[in-house]
Amino acid sequence: MPKSSLKVSHPRTGEEGYQVGMEVFHQLHCINLLRRVAYKEYYEPLGGELAAGREALQHHTDNCIEILRLNVHCNADIGLFTLYMVEGDSQVWPELKSKHVCRNFQEAKQWALDHSVGKMEL
């Protein structure tokens, strides 16, 4: 597809540019989709293109898994977690309540809203 076909005009200023989205919101969409697919009995039926059939849903979920895999691979979180043992069990278990230092998600979300053109669904 030629890049010119992706150009849009800002509705207020008329300035030309490209419509983009922040990866974090696509990744959150993917997590939500995978959650809804995993617990489909709990949620209302999936709508839109996902209601089109099993093949479309499989393609979408495969795409989401790959996006999330790439994100984990590219960001390579080097934070540490502790391991512990349970008496009588030879298995070593990860402590799942590890502390994390995070970016300020609300600031990122607000920036996206402040710089969006038109309606933005988060």
PDB file of C-alpha atoms in Angstrom:
ATOM      1  CA  MET A   1       0.000   0.000   0.000  1.00  0.00           C
ATOM      2  CA  PRO A   2       1.488   3.409  -0.903  1.00  0.00           C
ATOM      3  CA  LYS A   3       2.316   5.540   2.144  1.00  0.00           C
ATOM      4  CA  SER A   4       0.275   8.431   0.748  1.00  0.00           C
ATOM      5  CA  SER A   5      -2.889   6.370   1.145  1.00  0.00           C
ATOM      6  CA  LEU A   6      -2.339   6.346   4.913  1.00  0.00           C
ATOM      7  CA  LYS A   7      -2.176  10.135   5.221  1.00  0.00           C
ATOM      8  CA  VAL A   8      -4.949  11.863   7.112  1.00  0.00           C
ATOM      9  CA  SER A   9      -5.781  15.497   7.755  1.00  0.00           C
ATOM     10  CA  HIS A  10      -6.201  16.775  11.300  1.00  0.00           C
ATOM     11  CA  PRO A  11      -9.874  17.833  11.572  1.00  0.00           C
ATOM     12  CA  ARG A  12      -9.083  21.111  13.382  1.00  0.00           C
ATOM     13  CA  THR A  13      -5.796  22.251  11.837  1.00  0.00           C
ATOM     14  CA  GLY A  14      -5.873  20.582   8.422  1.00  0.00           C
ATOM     15  CA  GLU A  15      -2.270  19.470   8.995  1.00  0.00           C
ATOM     16  CA  GLU A  16      -1.442  16.247   7.163  1.00  0.00           C
ATOM     17  CA  GLY A  17       0.112  13.313   8.936  1.00  0.00           C
ATOM     18  CA  TYR A  18      -0.220   9.629   9.646  1.00  0.00           C
ATOM     19  CA  GLN A  19      -2.663   7.959  11.979  1.00  0.00           C
ATOM     20  CA  VAL A  20      -0.820   5.915  14.596  1.00  0.00           C
ATOM     21  CA  GLY A  21      -1.515   4.072  17.812  1.00  0.00           C
ATOM     22  CA  MET A  22       0.601   3.418  20.895  1.00  0.00           C
ATOM     23  CA  GLU A  23       1.688  -0.205  21.203  1.00  0.00           C
ATOM     24  CA  VAL A  24       0.662  -0.370  24.869  1.00  0.00           C
ATOM     25  CA  PHE A  25      -3.010  -0.027  23.944  1.00  0.00           C
ATOM     26  CA  HIS A  26      -2.765  -2.706  21.250  1.00  0.00           C
ATOM     27  CA  GLN A  27      -1.037  -4.995  23.749  1.00  0.00           C
ATOM     28  CA  LEU A  28      -3.761  -4.369  26.344  1.00  0.00           C
ATOM     29  CA  HIS A  29      -6.359  -5.142  23.662  1.00  0.00           C
ATOM     30  CA  CYS A  30      -4.556  -8.439  23.025  1.00  0.00           C
ATOM     31  CA  ILE A  31      -4.449  -9.366  26.704  1.00  0.00           C
ATOM     32  CA  ASN A  32      -8.159  -8.618  26.966  1.00  0.00           C
ATOM     33  CA  LEU A  33      -8.919 -10.695  23.859  1.00  0.00           C
ATOM     34  CA  LEU A  34      -6.934 -13.671  25.168  1.00  0.00           C
ATOM     35  CA  ARG A  35      -8.673 -13.396  28.542  1.00  0.00           C
ATOM     36  CA  ARG A  36     -12.087 -13.328  26.868  1.00  0.00           C
ATOM     37  CA  VAL A  37     -11.213 -16.303  24.658  1.00  0.00           C
ATOM     38  CA  ALA A  38      -9.870 -18.294  27.629  1.00  0.00           C
ATOM     39  CA  TYR A  39     -13.012 -17.610  29.689  1.00  0.00           C
ATOM     40  CA  LYS A  40     -15.559 -17.365  26.884  1.00  0.00           C
ATOM     41  CA  GLU A  41     -18.348 -18.931  28.963  1.00  0.00           C
ATOM     42  CA  TYR A  42     -18.118 -15.993  31.376  1.00  0.00           C
ATOM     43  CA  TYR A  43     -18.177 -13.192  28.785  1.00  0.00           C
ATOM     44  CA  GLU A  44     -20.746 -12.134  26.236  1.00  0.00           C
ATOM     45  CA  PRO A  45     -20.089 -13.466  22.742  1.00  0.00           C
ATOM     46  CA  LEU A  46     -17.246 -11.747  20.913  1.00  0.00           C
ATOM     47  CA  GLY A  47     -18.491  -9.290  18.304  1.00  0.00           C
ATOM     48  CA  GLY A  48     -17.187  -7.626  15.175  1.00  0.00           C
ATOM     49  CA  GLU A  49     -14.781  -9.575  12.989  1.00  0.00           C
ATOM     50  CA  LEU A  50     -14.365 -12.110  15.793  1.00  0.00           C
ATOM     51  CA  ALA A  51     -17.959 -13.205  15.430  1.00  0.00           C
ATOM     52  CA  ALA A  52     -17.185 -14.078  11.786  1.00  0.00           C
ATOM     53  CA  GLY A  53     -15.982 -17.527  12.734  1.00  0.00           C
ATOM     54  CA  ARG A  54     -13.343 -19.729  14.254  1.00  0.00           C
ATOM     55  CA  GLU A  55     -10.718 -19.028  11.570  1.00  0.00           C
ATOM     56  CA  ALA A  56     -10.883 -15.237  12.042  1.00  0.00           C
ATOM     57  CA  LEU A  57     -10.707 -15.627  15.817  1.00  0.00           C
ATOM     58  CA  GLN A  58      -7.747 -18.024  15.550  1.00  0.00           C
ATOM     59  CA  HIS A  59      -5.917 -15.571  13.268  1.00  0.00           C
ATOM     60  CA  HIS A  60      -6.570 -12.686  15.674  1.00  0.00           C
ATOM     61  CA  THR A  61      -5.471 -14.630  18.766  1.00  0.00           C
ATOM     62  CA  ASP A  62      -2.347 -15.933  16.995  1.00  0.00           C
ATOM     63  CA  ASN A  63      -1.492 -12.359  16.025  1.00  0.00           C
ATOM     64  CA  CYS A  64      -1.978 -11.196  19.617  1.00  0.00           C
ATOM     65  CA  ILE A  65       0.200 -13.975  21.032  1.00  0.00           C
ATOM     66  CA  GLU A  66       2.968 -13.008  18.606  1.00  0.00           C
ATOM     67  CA  ILE A  67       2.668  -9.300  19.475  1.00  0.00           C
ATOM     68  CA  LEU A  68       2.918 -10.070  23.196  1.00  0.00           C
ATOM     69  CA  ARG A  69       5.810 -12.509  22.639  1.00  0.00           C
ATOM     70  CA  LEU A  70       7.730  -9.872  20.693  1.00  0.00           C
ATOM     71  CA  ASN A  71       7.035  -7.295  23.389  1.00  0.00           C
ATOM     72  CA  VAL A  72       8.416  -9.564  26.121  1.00  0.00           C
ATOM     73  CA  HIS A  73      11.403 -10.475  23.962  1.00  0.00           C
ATOM     74  CA  CYS A  74      12.189  -6.880  22.960  1.00  0.00           C
ATOM     75  CA  ASN A  75      11.770  -5.372  26.430  1.00  0.00           C
ATOM     76  CA  ALA A  76      13.680  -8.193  28.149  1.00  0.00           C
ATOM     77  CA  ASP A  77      12.629  -7.368  31.718  1.00  0.00           C
ATOM     78  CA  ILE A  78      15.720  -8.061  33.813  1.00  0.00           C
ATOM     79  CA  GLY A  79      13.920  -7.596  37.118  1.00  0.00           C
ATOM     80  CA  LEU A  80      14.567 -10.369  39.617  1.00  0.00           C
ATOM     81  CA  PHE A  81      12.153 -12.598  41.477  1.00  0.00           C
ATOM     82  CA  THR A  82      12.855 -14.871  44.410  1.00  0.00           C
ATOM     83  CA  LEU A  83      12.361 -18.605  44.542  1.00  0.00           C
ATOM     84  CA  TYR A  84      11.182 -20.664  47.474  1.00  0.00           C
ATOM     85  CA  MET A  85      10.619 -24.285  48.419  1.00  0.00           C
ATOM     86  CA  VAL A  86       7.658 -25.851  50.154  1.00  0.00           C
ATOM     87  CA  GLU A  87       8.450 -28.414  52.823  1.00  0.00           C
ATOM     88  CA  GLY A  88       8.094 -31.918  51.414  1.00  0.00           C
ATOM     89  CA  ASP A  89       8.162 -30.686  47.799  1.00  0.00           C
ATOM     90  CA  SER A  90      11.334 -30.932  45.707  1.00  0.00           C
ATOM     91  CA  GLN A  91      10.012 -28.311  43.259  1.00  0.00           C
ATOM     92  CA  VAL A  92      11.333 -24.739  43.422  1.00  0.00           C
ATOM     93  CA  TRP A  93       8.544 -22.149  43.072  1.00  0.00           C
ATOM     94  CA  PRO A  94       8.703 -18.489  41.993  1.00  0.00           C
ATOM     95  CA  GLU A  95       7.449 -15.840  44.406  1.00  0.00           C
ATOM     96  CA  LEU A  96       4.670 -14.215  42.390  1.00  0.00           C
ATOM     97  CA  LYS A  97       4.389 -11.060  44.505  1.00  0.00           C
ATOM     98  CA  SER A  98       7.689  -9.529  43.397  1.00  0.00           C
ATOM     99  CA  LYS A  99       8.026  -5.743  43.475  1.00  0.00           C
ATOM    100  CA  HIS A 100       8.096  -3.941  40.133  1.00  0.00           C
ATOM    101  CA  VAL A 101       9.085  -0.424  39.148  1.00  0.00           C
ATOM    102  CA  CYS A 102       6.689   0.689  36.450  1.00  0.00           C
ATOM    103  CA  ARG A 103       6.310   3.561  34.039  1.00  0.00           C
ATOM    104  CA  ASN A 104       3.436   5.866  34.869  1.00  0.00           C
ATOM    105  CA  PHE A 105       0.636   4.346  32.791  1.00  0.00           C
ATOM    106  CA  GLN A 106      -1.795   7.179  33.571  1.00  0.00           C
ATOM    107  CA  GLU A 107       0.687   9.731  32.187  1.00  0.00           C
ATOM    108  CA  ALA A 108       1.145   7.679  29.005  1.00  0.00           C
ATOM    109  CA  LYS A 109      -2.620   7.319  28.643  1.00  0.00           C
ATOM    110  CA  GLN A 110      -3.183  11.035  29.189  1.00  0.00           C
ATOM    111  CA  TRP A 111      -0.500  11.894  26.624  1.00  0.00           C
ATOM    112  CA  ALA A 112      -2.231   9.637  24.088  1.00  0.00           C
ATOM    113  CA  LEU A 113      -5.602  11.248  24.804  1.00  0.00           C
ATOM    114  CA  ASP A 114      -4.143  14.766  24.611  1.00  0.00           C
ATOM    115  CA  HIS A 115      -2.553  14.037  21.236  1.00  0.00           C
ATOM    116  CA  SER A 116      -5.323  11.967  19.672  1.00  0.00           C
ATOM    117  CA  VAL A 117      -7.247  13.025  16.611  1.00  0.00           C
ATOM    118  CA  GLY A 118     -10.921  12.277  16.994  1.00  0.00           C
ATOM    119  CA  LYS A 119     -12.362   9.652  19.302  1.00  0.00           C
ATOM    120  CA  MET A 120      -9.868   7.324  20.938  1.00  0.00           C
ATOM    121  CA  GLU A 121     -11.045   4.137  22.615  1.00  0.00           C
ATOM    122  CA  LEU A 122      -8.733   2.868  25.346  1.00  0.00           C
TER     123      LEU A 122
END
